[in-house]
């Protein structure tokens, strides 16, 4: 039985479960619940990441970056009209406009109680206030032009160019008017999260392609994608388009990860190899996904993929070490077993172990000790560096392959010397 234990590759068998448990534990610490171990493993093999623009790539709260006055309108008049149109707007965008204009052009402000607020609605796509029998409005370009009775072609050429520049830069243009007179445009900028470009560059080195999913028009989407450094864009995305894109990638042999929160995301989440639903999303999304983020932070999909990749690399590294370790171990065992029958095998006793009994006992003791030593590494995981698969393989072979051969030779010889010195064999 002792001989059987020594001969079989027990090291990796004892470590695989520890590696899997460690991966699940790291997810739990992230406040992500995985419904199966297979989902964590699939995360390490992902080729394509489909990421929502809002909340993942950008902050989602657009901020005022500039204002552009219409011909014949002063910046002061535009600032006053835009400030009043935004005073009752409690959205993040409205607050950012107020902050920007207060710094640009400080002016007396009426108390909120004296304003009659006109909230934004999906039908009008306008918001503003009525104050002292004057009408202040801001809103989407076409909606506001329709409100004041103008067509897109009647937009002043200079202002039209500024509106186009805003859209081409990835921003959102809003127009402002007072009593039916066009004052100018507001530039709302979608702020890309700092460090996200570098994060995508690291994923690219690991062979993972990123796809930004957004409802924006292709022009705006392309500008934000260029700034963020994503590899591809799915603009004007609908649930049907998401599902079709996932199936297309899978038909080409690629694994896909995505996150979502709405009921309309459920089919795509179910189709994706790694689907992460937000805890504050719909029940349909949570049931369709194989992971749920309790903090409802879509950015965590990047961390989930990183953990999956670490799990995969750790398993590969320790499997390499285990195989190399077993090969080295046989140099101690085979001469001890068969040298008396086949004297030629004596050349394999490169460690010059003192006796066959010592060789077998030293190998058994080493086998038991190495598992204990490697369990902390299996639990901690091998850190993944931003490099190609070939570079990672070379690194693993050098460290864990060569190490798996050298360590057993040194360890078994040391144990043999200790057993002999203590007179145990």
XYZ file of C-alpha atoms in Angstrom:
425
model
C 0.000 0.000 0.000
C 2.858 2.365 0.844
C 4.388 1.626 -2.529
C 1.073 2.321 -4.280
C 0.700 5.668 -2.501
C 4.220 6.588 -3.539
C 3.719 5.658 -7.171
C 0.375 7.333 -7.899
C 0.312 11.106 -8.613
C -1.389 12.150 -5.380
C -0.123 15.726 -5.214
C -2.454 17.321 -7.748
C -5.361 15.164 -6.594
C -5.015 16.628 -3.127
C -4.676 20.201 -4.387
C -7.430 20.456 -7.024
C -10.208 20.716 -4.468
C -8.267 23.365 -2.535
C -7.829 25.424 -5.729
C -11.576 25.272 -6.497
C -12.591 26.170 -2.940
C -10.144 29.087 -2.930
C -11.651 30.469 -6.150
C -15.176 30.335 -4.722
C -13.924 31.968 -1.519
C -12.370 34.889 -3.408
C -15.681 35.454 -5.173
C -17.547 35.456 -1.853
C -15.148 38.089 -0.530
C -16.086 40.190 -3.567
C -19.743 39.758 -2.569
C -20.372 37.709 -5.720
C -22.342 34.481 -5.431
C -21.518 31.794 -8.010
C -24.237 29.228 -8.581
C -21.723 26.608 -9.716
C -18.005 25.942 -9.775
C -18.256 25.593 -13.536
C -19.098 29.294 -13.814
C -15.867 30.222 -11.995
C -13.847 27.887 -14.222
C -15.456 29.308 -17.366
C -14.464 32.816 -16.264
C -10.816 31.798 -16.606
C -11.341 30.671 -20.208
C -13.321 33.734 -21.346
C -12.311 35.209 -24.697
C -14.843 38.057 -24.979
C -16.111 40.484 -22.317
C -19.357 42.312 -23.132
C -19.524 45.352 -20.863
C -22.256 47.957 -20.466
C -20.932 51.447 -21.032
C -22.878 53.089 -18.215
C -21.558 52.188 -14.780
C -18.809 49.901 -16.056
C -16.771 51.968 -18.500
C -18.151 55.406 -17.606
C -19.447 56.755 -14.309
C -22.904 57.045 -15.828
C -23.417 60.541 -14.433
C -22.771 62.883 -17.322
C -21.235 66.196 -16.342
C -21.353 69.648 -17.907
C -18.085 70.293 -19.739
C -18.847 73.480 -21.726
C -21.534 75.830 -23.037
C -21.751 77.311 -26.547
C -23.783 80.452 -27.232
C -25.939 80.852 -30.348
C -25.076 83.691 -32.757
C -26.067 87.044 -31.287
C -26.383 85.648 -27.738
C -23.883 86.543 -25.018
C -22.347 83.940 -22.736
C -23.915 85.826 -19.818
C -27.422 85.464 -21.279
C -26.826 81.778 -22.027
C -25.460 81.159 -18.522
C -28.471 82.848 -16.896
C -30.980 80.937 -19.036
C -29.255 77.559 -18.627
C -28.846 78.059 -14.863
C -32.532 78.838 -14.358
C -33.558 75.930 -16.630
C -31.481 73.597 -14.416
C -32.111 74.917 -10.889
C -35.037 72.573 -10.265
C -33.356 69.611 -11.992
C -32.241 67.239 -9.212
C -30.538 64.754 -11.555
C -26.744 64.414 -11.521
C -26.598 66.064 -14.946
C -28.734 69.008 -13.818
C -26.651 69.534 -10.686
C -23.438 69.462 -12.722
C -24.807 72.166 -15.045
C -25.656 74.386 -12.068
C -22.198 73.871 -10.523
C -20.455 74.617 -13.821
C -22.439 77.820 -14.475
C -22.025 79.087 -10.914
C -18.261 78.938 -11.446
C -18.440 80.332 -14.979
C -20.775 83.247 -14.287
C -21.740 83.913 -10.638
C -25.166 85.545 -10.462
C -28.093 86.031 -8.082
C -30.399 83.025 -8.008
C -34.118 82.958 -7.210
C -35.282 80.771 -4.350
C -36.547 77.379 -5.442
C -39.987 78.028 -3.960
C -40.541 80.828 -6.507
C -39.980 78.469 -9.444
C -42.557 76.264 -11.132
C -40.596 73.147 -12.048
C -41.226 71.286 -15.322
C -39.646 67.840 -14.842
C -38.100 65.820 -17.628
C -40.304 63.213 -19.301
C -39.566 60.579 -21.922
C -42.303 62.036 -24.106
C -41.090 65.640 -24.218
C -37.365 65.042 -23.501
C -37.357 68.551 -22.008
C -37.105 70.026 -18.518
C -36.949 73.496 -17.036
C -38.891 76.040 -14.996
C -41.453 78.798 -15.350
C -40.407 81.932 -13.446
C -41.940 85.413 -13.390
C -44.002 84.665 -16.492
C -40.930 83.525 -18.421
C -40.347 80.020 -19.786
C -36.911 78.435 -19.406
C -36.292 75.065 -21.053
C -33.401 72.753 -21.901
C -33.486 69.377 -23.646
C -32.454 67.110 -26.487
C -31.651 68.898 -29.728
C -34.607 67.782 -31.850
C -37.050 68.030 -28.945
C -36.150 71.595 -28.037
C -36.115 72.706 -31.659
C -39.610 71.277 -32.018
C -40.647 73.083 -28.811
C -39.673 76.471 -30.284
C -41.010 75.633 -33.747
C -37.751 75.154 -35.631
C -36.439 72.267 -37.733
C -32.916 70.830 -37.632
C -32.107 72.638 -40.877
C -32.972 75.979 -39.232
C -30.365 75.512 -36.501
C -27.714 78.249 -36.924
C -24.710 76.850 -38.813
C -22.171 77.776 -36.116
C -24.261 76.161 -33.376
C -24.948 73.122 -35.571
C -21.193 72.585 -35.931
C -20.740 72.731 -32.146
C -23.574 70.235 -31.659
C -21.944 67.855 -34.153
C -18.557 68.234 -32.433
C -20.109 67.363 -29.076
C -21.674 64.193 -30.502
C -18.458 63.212 -32.309
C -16.454 63.601 -29.093
C -18.753 61.156 -27.285
C -20.740 63.810 -25.420
C -24.435 64.669 -25.299
C -25.613 68.055 -26.612
C -28.554 69.869 -24.983
C -30.137 73.056 -26.302
C -31.393 75.914 -24.103
C -34.152 78.442 -24.804
C -35.978 81.242 -23.024
C -39.469 82.281 -24.129
C -38.998 80.469 -27.414
C -35.610 82.070 -28.191
C -32.675 79.711 -28.754
C -29.763 80.643 -26.464
C -27.165 77.955 -27.168
C -25.962 74.451 -26.357
C -24.703 72.609 -23.292
C -22.016 69.921 -23.611
C -22.624 66.967 -21.268
C -19.599 64.696 -21.147
C -19.762 61.002 -20.248
C -16.723 60.620 -17.986
C -14.661 57.474 -18.561
C -13.507 55.877 -15.310
C -9.824 56.494 -14.556
C -7.581 53.475 -15.068
C -10.125 51.600 -17.212
C -8.000 51.959 -20.364
C -5.008 50.364 -18.621
C -7.257 47.593 -17.290
C -8.446 46.800 -20.806
C -4.837 46.796 -22.058
C -3.976 44.139 -19.453
C -6.961 42.030 -20.519
C -5.871 42.370 -24.149
C -2.435 40.993 -23.261
C -4.182 38.012 -21.691
C -5.995 37.413 -24.976
C -9.378 38.773 -23.798
C -11.301 41.070 -26.157
C -13.622 43.749 -24.742
C -16.897 44.830 -26.345
C -18.690 47.971 -25.137
C -22.478 47.624 -25.184
C -24.439 50.888 -25.312
C -27.692 52.371 -26.495
C -25.844 55.423 -27.843
C -25.683 56.164 -31.548
C -22.622 54.736 -33.371
C -20.865 58.132 -33.575
C -21.031 58.813 -29.842
C -20.285 55.182 -29.002
C -17.166 55.156 -31.207
C -15.792 58.272 -29.493
C -16.239 56.831 -25.993
C -14.831 53.475 -27.120
C -11.705 55.172 -28.480
C -11.208 57.060 -25.219
C -11.750 53.942 -23.081
C -9.617 51.680 -25.268
C -12.170 48.905 -25.864
C -11.686 46.546 -28.793
C -15.190 46.640 -30.277
C -18.562 48.387 -29.904
C -22.166 47.236 -30.013
C -24.033 50.529 -30.509
C -27.793 51.111 -30.334
C -27.914 47.803 -28.504
C -31.185 45.969 -27.998
C -31.761 42.665 -26.160
C -32.001 40.936 -29.533
C -28.693 42.423 -30.690
C -26.954 41.342 -27.472
C -28.208 37.777 -27.810
C -27.234 37.617 -31.483
C -23.729 38.925 -30.725
C -23.176 36.335 -27.967
C -24.296 33.502 -30.242
C -22.052 34.777 -33.028
C -19.004 34.760 -30.734
C -19.852 31.294 -29.383
C -20.332 29.887 -32.890
C -16.758 30.983 -33.590
C -15.575 28.953 -30.592
C -15.196 31.804 -28.101
C -16.469 31.941 -24.509
C -18.405 35.087 -23.577
C -18.965 36.881 -20.273
C -21.508 39.658 -19.719
C -23.491 41.354 -16.975
C -27.051 42.678 -16.874
C -29.907 43.624 -14.576
C -33.126 43.863 -16.572
C -35.693 41.275 -17.565
C -34.771 41.941 -21.193
C -31.170 40.928 -20.370
C -32.263 37.470 -19.169
C -31.945 35.646 -22.544
C -28.424 37.022 -23.097
C -27.382 36.233 -19.506
C -28.622 32.667 -19.907
C -26.811 32.301 -23.240
C -23.472 33.708 -22.018
C -20.904 31.285 -20.625
C -20.454 33.632 -17.653
C -23.512 35.744 -16.872
C -23.427 38.047 -13.843
C -26.701 39.619 -12.711
C -27.056 42.610 -10.395
C -28.720 41.933 -7.058
C -30.937 45.012 -7.437
C -32.017 43.846 -10.914
C -35.047 41.805 -11.847
C -35.711 38.277 -10.648
C -35.634 37.034 -14.251
C -32.064 38.331 -14.668
C -30.907 36.770 -11.384
C -32.394 33.399 -12.306
C -30.924 33.423 -15.815
C -27.373 34.314 -14.713
C -24.909 31.887 -13.149
C -23.498 34.587 -10.848
C -25.126 37.332 -8.784
C -23.302 40.437 -7.526
C -24.764 41.429 -4.160
C -23.342 44.973 -4.456
C -24.809 45.505 -7.951
C -21.493 46.798 -9.306
C -21.055 45.840 -12.996
C -17.340 46.659 -12.817
C -16.861 43.474 -10.796
C -17.161 41.397 -13.960
C -13.546 42.384 -14.636
C -12.542 41.067 -11.193
C -14.513 37.851 -11.720
C -12.631 37.175 -14.956
C -9.344 37.939 -13.193
C -10.173 35.446 -10.440
C -11.154 32.835 -13.023
C -7.884 33.393 -14.865
C -5.929 33.052 -11.598
C -7.791 29.819 -10.878
C -6.897 28.468 -14.314
C -3.230 29.502 -14.073
C -2.927 28.118 -10.525
C -4.327 24.782 -11.630
C -1.950 24.682 -14.592
C 1.055 25.674 -12.492
C 0.431 23.085 -9.779
C -0.396 20.376 -12.332
C 2.945 21.107 -14.022
C 4.691 20.940 -10.650
C 2.900 17.697 -9.762
C 3.871 15.945 -13.003
C 7.494 17.094 -12.737
C 7.505 16.111 -9.055
C 6.273 12.603 -9.876
C 8.884 12.190 -12.616
C 11.665 13.101 -10.178
C 10.158 10.842 -7.531
C 10.430 7.821 -9.804
C 14.217 8.264 -9.870
C 14.131 7.298 -6.194
C 11.487 4.570 -6.384
C 12.296 2.620 -9.558
C 15.906 1.762 -8.638
C 14.724 0.729 -5.173
C 12.107 -1.596 -6.666
C 13.880 -3.176 -9.592
C 17.637 -2.633 -9.220
C 18.084 -6.145 -7.792
C 16.253 -7.657 -10.808
C 17.578 -5.237 -13.428
C 20.969 -3.960 -12.245
C 21.051 -1.573 -15.201
C 18.415 0.549 -13.411
C 21.002 1.407 -10.812
C 22.103 4.308 -13.036
C 18.789 5.997 -12.194
C 19.804 6.273 -8.558
C 21.340 9.691 -9.212
C 20.520 10.750 -5.652
C 22.623 7.869 -4.262
C 20.072 7.027 -1.615
C 21.390 4.799 1.156
C 19.013 1.824 0.698
C 15.816 0.744 -1.082
C 13.905 1.013 2.206
C 15.199 4.539 2.766
C 14.360 5.513 -0.834
C 10.730 4.421 -0.515
C 10.255 5.899 2.960
C 11.900 9.194 1.916
C 9.597 9.436 -1.119
C 6.502 8.783 1.019
C 7.501 11.392 3.618
C 8.335 13.939 0.906
C 5.003 13.252 -0.803
C 3.132 14.012 2.423
C 5.144 17.139 3.202
C 4.923 18.698 -0.271
C 1.111 18.677 -0.230
C 1.127 20.578 3.076
C 3.605 23.086 1.631
C 1.615 23.621 -1.590
C -1.850 24.037 0.001
C -1.193 27.728 0.944
C -0.166 28.408 -2.672
C -3.303 26.648 -3.928
C -5.449 28.767 -1.595
C -3.680 32.047 -2.348
C -3.481 31.414 -6.090
C -0.785 32.173 -8.621
C -0.877 35.844 -9.559
C -1.615 36.428 -13.228
C 0.625 38.887 -15.026
C -0.480 40.746 -18.129
C 1.183 38.578 -20.760
C 0.334 36.294 -23.654
C -0.595 32.655 -23.144
C 2.796 31.600 -24.547
C 4.638 33.843 -22.081
C 2.577 32.518 -19.159
C 3.286 28.936 -20.266
C 7.043 29.599 -20.464
C 6.976 31.163 -17.004
C 5.054 28.217 -15.515
C 7.379 25.668 -17.116
C 10.436 27.514 -15.833
C 9.201 28.027 -12.266
C 6.919 25.072 -11.610
C 8.237 22.596 -14.176
C 11.911 23.011 -13.368
C 11.073 23.567 -9.700
C 9.002 20.385 -9.698
C 12.074 18.425 -10.775
C 14.688 20.096 -8.577
C 12.703 20.276 -5.311
C 12.007 16.495 -5.051
C 15.651 15.644 -5.733
C 16.805 17.965 -2.962
C 13.952 17.091 -0.596
C 14.129 13.307 -0.922
C 17.917 13.322 -0.554
C 17.666 15.496 2.572
C 15.037 13.194 4.121
C 17.159 10.136 3.242
C 20.166 11.655 4.998
C 18.043 12.500 8.044
C 16.515 9.004 8.270
C 19.946 7.426 7.946
C 21.453 9.737 10.573
C 18.630 8.918 12.994
C 19.049 5.205 12.297
C 15.412 4.765 11.247
C 16.315 2.693 8.167
